[in-house]
C-alpha positions in Angstrom: -59.7 119.0 104.4 -58.6 122.1 104.9 -60.1 125.2 104.1 -58.6 126.6 100.7 -57.6 130.3 101.0 -58.1 131.0 97.7 -61.0 132.4 94.9 -61.4 129.5 92.6 -63.6 126.9 94.8 -62.4 124.0 92.2 -64.7 121.2 90.7 -67.7 119.9 92.6 -68.0 116.2 93.0 -71.1 116.1 90.9 -68.4 117.4 87.9 -65.9 114.6 89.1 -68.0 112.2 88.8 -68.9 112.9 85.0 -65.1 113.0 84.3 -64.2 109.6 85.5 -67.4 108.0 83.9 -66.1 110.1 80.5 -62.3 108.6 81.0 -60.8 112.3 81.7 -58.7 110.9 84.5 -54.9 110.8 85.3 -54.3 107.1 84.3 -50.9 107.4 84.4 -49.1 104.1 84.0 -47.8 102.3 87.4 -44.5 103.9 87.7 -42.8 101.5 90.3 -42.0 98.2 88.3 -42.9 96.1 85.3 -46.1 93.8 85.2 -46.1 90.4 86.9 -46.9 88.8 83.2 -43.4 90.7 82.0 -41.5 89.4 84.9 -42.9 86.1 83.9 -42.1 86.3 80.0 -38.9 87.8 81.0 -37.6 84.9 83.1 -39.0 82.5 80.7 -38.5 83.6 77.0 -34.7 83.8 77.3 -32.3 83.2 74.5 -30.7 80.5 76.7 -33.8 78.9 78.2 -34.7 78.4 74.2 -31.0 76.9 73.7 -31.3 74.5 77.2 -34.9 73.8 76.2 -33.8 72.3 72.9 -30.9 70.3 73.7 -33.4 68.9 76.6 -35.8 68.1 73.9 -32.9 66.4 72.0 -32.7 64.4 75.4 -35.9 63.2 75.7 -35.6 61.9 72.2 -32.8 59.6 72.8 -32.5 59.4 76.7 -32.2 58.2 79.0 -34.2 60.9 81.3 -31.5 61.1 83.9 -29.5 63.3 81.1 -31.8 65.7 81.3 -31.5 66.7 84.6 -30.2 70.1 83.4 -33.6 70.8 82.1 -34.9 70.5 86.1 -32.4 72.8 86.6 -33.3 75.2 84.4 -36.9 75.3 85.2 -35.9 75.5 89.1 -33.8 78.8 88.4 -36.6 80.2 86.1 -39.0 79.9 88.9 -36.3 81.2 91.5 -36.0 84.5 89.1 -39.8 85.0 89.1 -40.4 84.9 92.6 -37.9 87.1 93.6 -38.4 89.5 91.2 -42.1 89.3 92.3 -41.3 90.0 95.5 -39.1 93.1 94.5 -42.0 94.2 92.8 -44.7 94.2 95.9 -42.0 95.7 97.5 -41.7 98.8 95.1 -45.6 99.1 94.3 -46.0 99.3 98.2 -43.0 101.9 98.7 -43.8 103.8 95.9 -47.5 104.6 96.9 -45.7 106.1 100.2 -43.2 107.7 98.0 -45.6 109.6 95.5 -45.9 113.2 95.2 -49.5 114.1 96.3 -51.2 117.1 94.8 -53.3 119.3 96.9 -56.6 119.7 94.4 -59.5 122.0 95.3 -62.8 120.5 95.4 -66.1 121.6 96.6 -64.2 124.8 97.9 -61.7 123.0 100.0 -58.3 121.6 99.7 -57.5 117.9 99.9 -54.5 115.9 99.1 -54.9 113.3 96.4 -52.9 110.7 94.8 -51.7 111.7 91.4 -53.9 109.1 89.8 -57.5 110.9 91.3 -56.8 114.0 89.3 -59.2 114.9 86.9 -59.6 117.1 83.7 -60.1 120.9 84.8 -59.1 120.2 88.4 -57.6 123.4 90.1 -54.3 122.5 91.8 -52.2 124.0 94.3 -48.7 124.7 93.9 -46.4 125.5 96.6 -42.1 125.9 96.8 -40.6 122.5 96.0 -43.9 121.1 94.5 -44.2 119.0 91.4 -46.3 120.1 88.7 -47.9 116.5 87.7 -50.4 117.3 84.6 -50.0 120.1 81.9 -52.1 123.4 82.6 -52.7 127.0 82.4 -52.2 129.1 85.9 -55.1 130.6 87.6 -53.2 132.2 90.5 -49.9 133.4 90.8 -48.2 134.8 94.1 -44.6 135.5 93.3 -44.7 131.9 91.0 -41.4 130.8 89.6 -41.2 127.4 88.1 -38.3 125.4 87.5 -38.3 123.9 84.3 -35.0 122.6 83.4 -36.0 118.6 83.3 -37.9 120.2 80.0 -36.0 122.8 78.5 -32.1 122.3 80.2 -32.6 126.0 81.4 -31.5 126.4 84.9 -33.1 130.1 85.6 -36.6 129.9 87.0 -39.3 131.0 84.9 -41.9 133.5 86.4 -45.5 132.9 85.8 -48.6 134.8 85.4 -52.3 133.9 85.5 -52.8 132.7 82.0 -49.4 131.2 81.7 -48.8 127.5 80.3 -47.6 125.1 82.8 -46.0 121.9 82.0 -45.8 118.7 84.1 -42.2 117.9 84.7 -41.5 121.1 86.3 -41.4 122.5 89.7 -41.7 125.4 92.0 -38.9 127.5 92.9 -40.4 130.3 94.5 -43.9 131.7 95.2 -47.5 129.9 95.3 -50.1 129.7 93.1 -52.6 127.2 91.0 -53.5 125.9 88.1 -56.5 124.2 85.8 -55.5 120.7 84.3 -55.9 121.0 81.2 -54.0 117.8 79.9 -54.1 114.3 82.1 -53.3 110.6 81.9 -51.0 109.7 79.1 -51.7 112.9 77.2 -49.6 115.2 79.6 -45.6 114.6 79.8 -45.7 113.6 83.6 -47.0 110.0 82.4 -43.5 109.3 80.0 -41.5 111.3 82.8 -42.9 109.2 85.6 -42.4 105.6 83.7 -38.8 106.4 83.1 -38.3 107.4 86.3 -39.1 104.3 88.2 -39.1 101.5 85.3 -37.7 98.2 86.9 -34.8 97.7 84.5 -31.1 96.5 84.2 -30.2 98.9 81.5 -27.1 101.0 81.4 -25.2 98.7 83.8 -21.8 98.3 83.4 -22.4 94.7 85.2 -24.9 94.0 82.6 -23.4 95.2 79.6 -20.1 93.0 80.6 -22.2 89.9 81.4 -24.2 90.2 78.0 -20.9 90.6 76.0 -19.7 87.4 77.7 -22.9 85.6 76.8 -22.9 86.6 73.3 -19.8 85.4 72.7 -20.8 82.2 74.3 -23.7 81.7 71.8 -21.8 82.1 68.8 -19.2 79.3 70.4 -21.8 77.0 70.6 -22.5 76.5 66.9 -18.9 75.8 65.4 -18.2 73.8 68.5 -21.7 72.0 68.4 -20.7 70.5 64.5 -17.4 69.6 65.8 -18.6 67.5 68.4 -21.1 66.1 66.9 -19.1 65.3 63.6 -16.3 63.8 66.0 -18.7 61.7 68.2 -20.0 59.8 64.8 -16.6 59.0 64.2 -16.3 57.1 67.4 -18.9 54.8 65.9 -20.6 55.0 69.4 -23.9 55.7 67.4 -26.2 58.6 66.9 -27.8 58.5 70.4 -24.3 58.8 72.1 -23.4 61.3 69.8 -25.8 63.4 70.8 -25.7 63.0 73.9 -21.9 63.9 73.8 -22.9 66.9 71.8 -25.8 68.0 74.3 -23.0 67.2 77.6 -20.5 69.6 75.8 -22.9 72.1 74.9 -24.8 72.5 78.4 -21.9 72.8 80.4 -20.6 76.0 78.0 -23.7 77.9 79.2 -23.6 80.0 82.0 -27.3 79.6 82.9 -27.1 80.4 86.5 -25.1 83.1 86.1 -27.6 85.9 84.5 -30.6 84.1 87.5 -28.2 84.8 90.1 -27.9 88.8 89.1 -31.6 89.2 88.9 -31.8 87.7 92.0 -29.3 89.8 93.7 -30.5 93.0 92.4 -34.3 91.9 93.5 -32.9 91.0 97.2 -31.2 93.9 97.3 -34.3 96.2 96.6 -36.2 94.0 98.9 -33.5 94.2 102.0 -33.6 98.1 101.0 -37.3 98.1 100.8 -37.6 96.8 104.7 -35.4 99.6 105.8 -37.8 102.1 104.0 -35.3 102.9 101.2 -37.3 103.2 97.4 -34.9 102.0 94.9 -36.5 103.6 91.7 -33.8 102.3 89.4 -32.3 99.1 89.6 -28.7 100.3 88.1 -28.6 102.3 91.4 -28.2 99.0 93.1 -24.7 98.9 91.1 -24.2 102.5 91.4 -24.0 102.3 95.2 -21.2 99.9 95.1 -19.1 102.2 93.3 -19.6 105.6 95.3 -16.6 107.2 96.5 -17.6 110.3 97.0 -21.0 111.2 98.8 -22.1 115.0 98.8 -24.6 115.7 101.5 -26.2 118.9 102.6 -26.5 119.9 105.9 -30.2 120.9 106.3 -32.7 118.0 106.1 -29.2 115.8 106.4 -26.9 116.6 109.1 -29.7 118.4 111.1 -33.2 118.1 111.5 -35.3 119.9 109.6 -36.8 121.7 112.4 -35.3 124.6 114.1 -35.6 127.0 117.1 -35.0 130.6 117.6 -32.4 130.9 120.1 -31.8 134.7 120.1 -32.7 138.0 118.5 -30.2 141.0 118.7 -31.9 144.3 117.6 -29.5 146.2 115.5 -31.7 149.5 115.5 -34.0 150.0 118.9 -36.4 152.3 117.1 -37.7 149.6 114.8 -40.6 146.9 115.9 -38.5 143.9 115.6 -41.2 141.7 116.7 -44.3 142.7 114.9 -42.3 142.6 111.6 -41.1 139.2 112.4 -44.5 138.0 112.9 -45.8 139.8 110.0 -43.1 138.0 107.7 -44.3 135.0 109.2 -48.0 135.6 108.8 -47.1 136.4 104.8 -46.3 133.3 103.8 -49.0 130.2 103.8 -46.2 127.8 103.4 -43.0 129.1 105.3 -40.0 127.0 105.0 -37.9 125.4 108.2 -36.3 128.5 109.1 -39.7 130.8 108.7 -41.4 128.3 110.4 -39.5 128.7 113.4 -40.1 132.8 113.7 -43.6 131.6 113.0 -44.0 129.4 116.2 -41.8 132.4 118.3 -43.8 135.5 117.3 -47.8 135.6 116.1 -48.7 137.9 113.3 -49.9 141.1 114.3 -53.5 141.8 113.2 -52.9 145.5 111.9 -50.1 144.7 109.2 -52.3 143.8 105.9 -49.7 142.5 103.4 -49.4 144.6 100.1 -46.9 142.7 98.4 -44.7 139.4 98.8 -41.4 138.1 97.5 -41.4 134.0 98.1 -38.2 133.1 99.4 -36.0 132.0 96.4 -32.5 129.9 96.6 -31.0 131.8 93.8 -31.3 135.1 96.1 -31.6 133.6 99.3 -34.3 136.2 100.9 -37.8 136.4 101.1 -39.7 139.6 101.6 -43.4 141.7 102.1 -44.4 145.0 101.6 -47.1 146.4 104.7 -49.5 149.3 104.8 -48.3 152.1 106.5 -45.2 149.9 108.0 -43.0 149.7 104.5 -41.0 147.0 103.2 -39.2 144.0 105.5 -36.7 141.7 104.1 -35.3 138.3 106.0 -32.7 136.4 104.5 -28.9 135.6 104.5 -27.1 138.7 106.4 -23.8 138.3 103.3 -26.3 138.9 100.5 -28.4 141.4 101.8 -25.5 143.7 103.4 -22.9 145.1 101.5 -19.1 143.2 102.0 -17.5 144.4 104.8 -20.7 145.8 106.7 -19.7 145.5 110.1 -22.7 143.8 111.0 -21.3 140.6 109.4 -18.6 140.6 111.9 -21.0 139.6 114.8 -22.7 137.2 111.9 -19.5 135.4 111.7 -19.0 134.9 115.3 -22.1 133.1 115.5 -21.8 131.3 112.5 -18.8 129.9 114.0 -20.6 128.5 117.1 -22.7 126.3 114.5 -25.7 128.9 114.7 -27.8 130.0 111.5 -28.2 133.9 111.3 -31.0 135.8 109.4 -31.0 139.1 109.1 -34.2 141.2 109.3 -33.9 144.2 107.4 -35.7 147.4 106.0 -35.7 148.2 102.5 -37.1 150.8 100.2 -38.9 148.3 97.9 -39.4 144.8 97.0 -36.8 143.9 93.9 -33.9 141.9 93.1 -31.9 145.0 93.6 -32.7 144.8 97.1 -29.9 142.7 98.1 -26.5 144.7 99.5 -28.7 148.0 99.9 -30.9 146.6 102.8 -31.0 148.4 106.1 -30.6 146.0 109.1 -32.7 145.8 112.0 -32.0 143.2 113.8 -30.1 139.6 113.8 -32.4 136.6 114.3 -30.4 133.6 115.5 -31.5 130.0 114.8 -30.5 126.7 116.6 -30.1 123.5 114.1 -31.0 120.4 115.5 -28.1 117.7 114.7 -29.0 114.1 113.8 -28.3 111.9 116.7 -27.2 109.4 113.8 -25.0 111.7 111.6 -21.8 111.4 113.4 -21.7 107.3 113.4 -22.6 108.0 109.7 -20.1 110.2 108.9 -17.4 107.9 110.6 -19.3 104.9 108.4 -18.1 106.4 105.2 -14.5 107.5 106.4 -13.7 103.8 107.6 -15.3 102.6 104.0 -12.6 104.9 101.8 -16.0 107.0 100.8 -14.7 110.9 101.0 -17.7 112.9 102.8 -18.3 116.5 101.0 -20.8 119.0 103.3 -22.0 121.2 100.0 -24.9 123.5 101.6 -26.4 127.2 101.0 -25.4 128.2 104.2 -23.0 130.5 105.7 -19.7 128.5 105.4 -18.7 129.2 109.2 -21.9 127.7 110.1 -21.9 124.8 108.2 -18.3 124.1 109.5 -18.7 124.5 112.8 -21.7 122.0 112.5 -19.6 119.4 110.6 -16.9 119.9 113.2 -19.2 119.4 116.1 -20.4 115.9 114.2 -16.5 114.9 113.7 -15.9 115.2 110.2 -12.2 115.7 109.2 -11.2 119.1 107.8 -14.5 120.8 108.8 -12.1 123.5 110.3 -11.3 124.9 106.9 -14.7 125.6 105.9 -14.7 127.3 102.3 -16.9 130.0 100.8 -18.4 128.6 97.6 -18.4 132.4 96.2 -14.7 132.3 96.0 -14.3 129.1 94.4 -12.8 129.3 90.7 -15.3 128.3 87.8 -13.1 126.2 85.9 -13.7 122.9 86.4 -10.3 121.6 86.4 -9.4 124.0 89.3 -12.8 123.2 91.1 -11.9 119.6 91.0 -8.9 120.0 92.9 -10.4 122.9 95.2 -13.1 120.0 95.8 -10.2 117.4 96.4 -8.7 119.4 98.9 -11.2 120.7 101.2 -14.3 119.3 103.0 -17.0 121.8 103.4 -18.4 124.3 101.5 -21.0 127.1 102.2 -23.0 129.6 100.1 -23.0 127.1 97.4 -25.5 127.8 94.3 -28.0 125.2 93.0 -25.8 125.6 89.7 -22.1 125.3 91.7 -23.5 122.2 93.3 -24.4 120.9 89.9 -20.8 122.2 88.7 -19.1 120.4 92.1 -20.8 117.0 91.0 -19.1 117.3 87.2 -15.9 118.6 88.6 -15.6 115.2 91.1 -17.0 113.0 87.8 -14.5 114.2 85.8 -11.5 113.3 88.1 -12.7 109.9 87.8 -15.0 110.1 91.2 -18.5 108.2 91.4 -20.7 110.6 93.2 -23.5 110.2 95.5 -25.7 113.1 96.0 -28.0 113.5 98.7 -30.8 116.5 99.3 -34.3 117.1 100.1 -35.2 120.6 98.3 -35.7 122.2 94.8 -32.4 123.3 94.8 -30.8 120.2 94.6 -32.7 118.9 91.9 -30.3 119.9 88.8 -27.3 118.2 91.4 -29.1 115.2 92.1 -30.2 114.6 88.5 -26.4 114.8 87.4 -25.2 113.0 90.0 -24.1 109.5 89.5 -26.2 108.5 92.4 -29.1 110.7 93.5 -30.5 110.1 96.9 -33.5 112.4 98.3 -35.4 112.3 101.2 -39.1 111.0 101.7 -40.2 114.2 103.2 -38.5 116.4 100.6 -40.0 118.2 98.1 -41.5 116.4 95.0 -38.9 117.6 92.4 -35.8 116.0 94.7 -38.1 112.6 94.9 -38.9 112.5 91.3 -35.2 112.8 90.1 -33.6 110.9 92.5 -32.8 107.0 92.3 -32.9 106.5 95.9 -35.7 107.7 98.1 -34.9 107.0 102.0 -38.7 107.3 102.7 -38.1 107.3 107.0 -35.7 110.7 106.2 -33.2 108.8 108.1 -29.3 110.0 107.3 -28.5 106.7 109.0 -29.9 104.7 106.6 -27.1 105.5 103.7 -24.7 103.1 105.0 -27.4 100.2 104.7 -27.4 101.6 101.5 -24.3 101.7 100.1 -23.0 98.0 102.0 -26.0 96.5 100.0 -24.9 98.0 96.7 -21.2 96.6 97.3 -22.5 92.9 98.6 -24.5 92.9 95.5 -21.8 93.7 93.2 -19.0 92.3 95.2 -21.1 88.8 95.2 -22.0 88.7 91.6 -18.4 89.3 90.5 -17.5 86.4 93.1 -19.6 83.8 91.3 -19.1 85.3 87.8 -16.0 83.3 88.3 -17.4 80.1 89.0 -19.5 80.2 86.0 -17.1 81.5 83.5 -14.6 78.9 84.5 -17.2 76.0 83.6 -17.7 77.8 80.2 -13.9 77.9 79.6 -13.1 74.1 80.8 -16.8 73.4 78.8 -15.4 74.9 75.5 -11.9 73.6 75.5 -12.8 69.9 76.7 -15.4 70.4 73.7 -12.4 71.0 71.1 -9.9 68.9 72.5 -12.6 66.0 72.2 -13.4 67.2 68.9 -10.0 67.1 67.5 -8.7 64.2 69.2 -12.2 62.4 67.7 -12.8 60.2 71.2 -15.8 59.8 73.1 -17.0 62.4 74.7 -15.6 62.1 78.8 -18.7 63.2 80.2 -22.6 62.3 80.2 -24.9 65.2 80.7 -25.4 64.1 83.7 -22.5 64.0 85.2 -21.4 67.8 84.2 -25.1 68.6 86.0 -23.8 66.8 88.9 -20.2 68.7 89.0 -21.7 72.0 88.5 -24.3 71.7 90.7 -21.7 70.9 93.5 -19.5 73.2 92.3 -21.0 76.4 90.8 -24.8 76.2 91.2 -25.6 75.6 94.9 -22.3 77.1 96.1 -23.1 80.5 93.7 -26.3 80.9 95.6 -25.2 81.2 98.6 -22.1 83.2 97.8 -24.2 85.6 96.0 -26.2 86.6 99.1 -23.5 86.6 101.6 -22.0 90.1 103.4 -19.2 91.8 100.7 -17.9 95.4 101.8 -15.8 96.0 98.9 -15.9 99.0 97.1 -17.1 97.6 93.1 -14.1 99.2 90.6 -14.3 99.0 86.6 -13.2 96.3 84.5 -15.6 93.5 85.5 -15.1 91.7 82.3 -11.1 91.7 82.0 -11.0 90.9 85.6 -13.3 88.1 85.4 -11.5 86.8 82.4 -7.9 87.0 84.2 -8.9 84.2 86.6 -11.5 82.1 84.5 -9.0 81.5 81.4 -6.4 80.1 83.2 -8.5 78.3 85.8 -10.6 76.8 83.2 -7.7 75.9 81.2 -6.2 73.9 84.1 -9.5 72.2 84.7 -9.7 71.1 81.1 -5.8 70.1 80.8 -6.1 68.2 83.7 -9.5 66.3 83.2 -8.6 65.6 79.4 -5.6 64.4 80.6 -6.8 62.1 83.2 -8.9 60.7 80.4 -6.7 60.2 77.9 -4.7 58.2 80.3 -7.7 56.4 81.4 -8.6 55.3 77.7 -4.6 53.8 77.5 -5.9 51.5 80.0 -7.4 48.6 78.4 -8.4 47.2 81.4 -11.1 49.7 82.3 -14.4 50.4 80.6 -15.5 53.5 79.1 -17.7 54.2 82.3 -14.9 53.7 84.5 -12.8 56.0 82.2 -15.5 58.6 82.3 -15.7 58.2 86.4 -12.2 59.1 86.1 -12.4 62.3 84.4 -15.3 63.3 86.7 -13.5 62.7 89.6 -10.6 64.9 88.4 -13.0 67.7 87.3 -14.6 67.7 90.6 -11.6 67.8 92.5 -10.1 70.8 90.4 -13.5 72.5 90.3 -14.2 72.3 94.2 -10.3 73.8 94.6 -11.6 77.0 92.2 -14.8 77.0 94.7 -12.4 77.3 97.7 -10.5 79.8 95.9 -13.3 82.0 95.0 -14.8 81.7 98.4 -11.8 83.2 100.7 -11.5 84.5 102.7 -13.2 81.6 104.8 -15.6 81.8 107.2 -17.3 78.7 109.0 -20.2 78.5 107.0 -18.0 79.1 104.1 -16.0 75.8 105.0 -19.0 74.1 106.0 -20.6 74.7 102.5 -17.1 73.6 100.8 -17.3 70.6 103.0 -21.0 69.9 102.2 -20.2 69.8 98.3 -17.3 67.3 99.1 -19.5 64.9 101.1 -22.3 65.2 98.7 -20.3 63.8 95.6 -18.8 61.3 98.1 -22.4 60.1 98.1 -22.8 60.2 94.8 -19.7 58.1 94.0 -20.1 55.3 96.7 -23.7 55.1 97.7 -24.7 52.5 94.8 -28.2 53.4 93.6 -27.0 57.3 93.3 -24.0 56.1 91.5 -26.0 53.9 89.6 -28.3 57.2 89.0 -25.5 59.3 87.9 -23.5 56.1 85.7 -20.4 56.6 88.2 -17.9 53.3 88.6 -15.1 54.0 90.7 -14.2 50.7 90.6 -10.7 50.8 88.7 -8.5 51.7 91.7 -5.6 52.9 89.0 -7.1 55.1 87.4 -9.0 56.4 90.4 -5.3 57.5 91.6 -4.3 58.7 88.5 -7.2 60.9 89.1 -6.5 62.2 92.0 -2.8 62.6 91.3 -3.5 64.6 88.3 -6.4 66.6 90.2 -4.0 67.5 92.9 -1.6 69.0 90.6 -3.9 71.0 88.7 -5.1 72.2 92.6 -1.5 73.1 93.1 -0.9 74.8 89.9 -4.4 76.9 90.5 -3.2 77.8 94.0 0.5 79.2 92.8 -1.4 81.1 90.2 -3.7 83.0 92.4 -1.1 83.6 95.0 1.3 84.9 92.5 -0.6 86.9 90.0 -4.2 87.4 92.2 -6.1 85.9 89.9 -8.9 86.8 92.3 -9.1 90.3 94.1 -9.4 89.6 98.0 -12.8 90.1 99.2 -14.0 91.2 102.6 -16.1 88.9 104.2 
């Protein structure tokens, strides 16, 4: 605890205990993930589990139990989904505790950092620049206090607050300091709803999820007429009701891509866990998908390319008659919560004892200066030279020279009074030159983005020449042509073109950052924005993916989808790569599942129209599906993948699934039809021939989807082939799966037709590019 330099002491320990006992506490809902019971319900009580469960009951009634193997697959899939999501929940819950905003609260005359849940009614909470208002209340102290209420009202201009004014949770301190007394806590405060929405564990608002839901809806509706057609056609074969029901179940079960939704959830959950291990908090699961689509990353220089700390490199007096050192020390001592620039001055110049403060203007990103008035020593300002001085002032020549060397330059100046009109009228006293510390990992990270076709835009509020010098030192292409944002056009189309043509921008206002994000999005880009200050809140909120630093303001952390808890810019490549891995692999395995849906639908229709016995038992399709889709898809879904995701997921998958499914169904039915014409073979042998053809075609589809090959992918395909041979020729295994490959003529026909089908698939893939080539 530290002594609170304030008048109001806050609540006593006894008063806090009384409010806790009465339930007047800030019992906000957990913001990182849904409950364990909700996870179980979400994975168990699904539409497709209900369908598969019903079909499983049918098999339990008519038997044999071997044909109910698909029921065990659903149990295993559901268990995997629950386990993976619970792992993700634990990761999110643990990281959320690290990344959550911690209010400073006065208790018994002292100030301490507490968790948001420890707040009680009537607590006195202190506020500083960039901090979030977590509960509603009334201002009891105000020192040039300005709140950003844009998340509540949509208005971007800061609102001045004085004693007695209301403050709303969800707003942020834009400038100044103060304190407020909590008037509404818990679910009565707006912050509870804001936090609940910001951190909900969900898959909503995702092109991938919407596409899968649309496909699965179509499948559900198709199952009804197909099921009716199958049962009628099977009854016509005089094979008996139990066999007719087994044929219907076999056709319908295969149509359900039951593992696709599971693997989607697992891939997202594993992505959350992997990023969590890198101290990266994913506050919204759709961010995983958004990361895969990012093609422009907007970076702030301070805190991203450079470290937060700075050092005073030089002070150049411009008026030798003024007490420069004392003024710097006094300005540093006037702000109880200095930013990084002022902290460097505080470290270098102690505050003089005989400079009592009479008025203070806290730093504001909008006006870009701070200041204070002192008894008997006048008014002093510290801020951006090109803002405090009129355009063309001779001192700005020195400023540009220093900025071109990558140095940050502040102007110490005198003024007649503290007012918004001080800019442009200040009298220069000295130039304060600050040296920024480059992040050791920044250059390598910029090279990664360049190699991944992700454009990097450095957008900073600092002097353009200074920003350009830093970017050039890090090897960023185009850094030599830094642009002063004050000369950028306001028209969105023209601004977008300027952003396309240039890389580094200085003197960017918070409103311009937001406009830049919108201009890039209007040109079809998926934009990730990084930031750590309250001036980044609007652009973080509007970007497709907002990335905040863990040590940044509570404002930036609250609105960002991704929080880098270790403040390491070098984590970003891992974040982008994880997003690409997840989405690229989901699309890869979706090809497998939907090919199965297509060939199951067509085989059911062909069987129904021809009124022949269904060519498979349920256990046959369970075996084929497990070896060519289920097991391989699990490994492929978690494999490396670096290709940036593109829009149009559903059309792209269907372009492969439909022709692939047509070839598989046609080849299989042709084999089965020819086998049935061979009166020397039994129904079991004919079905075995159909199994052989379908497996060989399906394994070739797997071989196409698994490209480009690596040793483990080749081994995976070989292992699936070996497992099928065991099921086909090891007697007790073959009996279990009802496989009887004794008719060599049928088997030869099955292999030959399968080879023709594989050749057609290969020609189609090479000729029309059904599946996009994905990088290993």
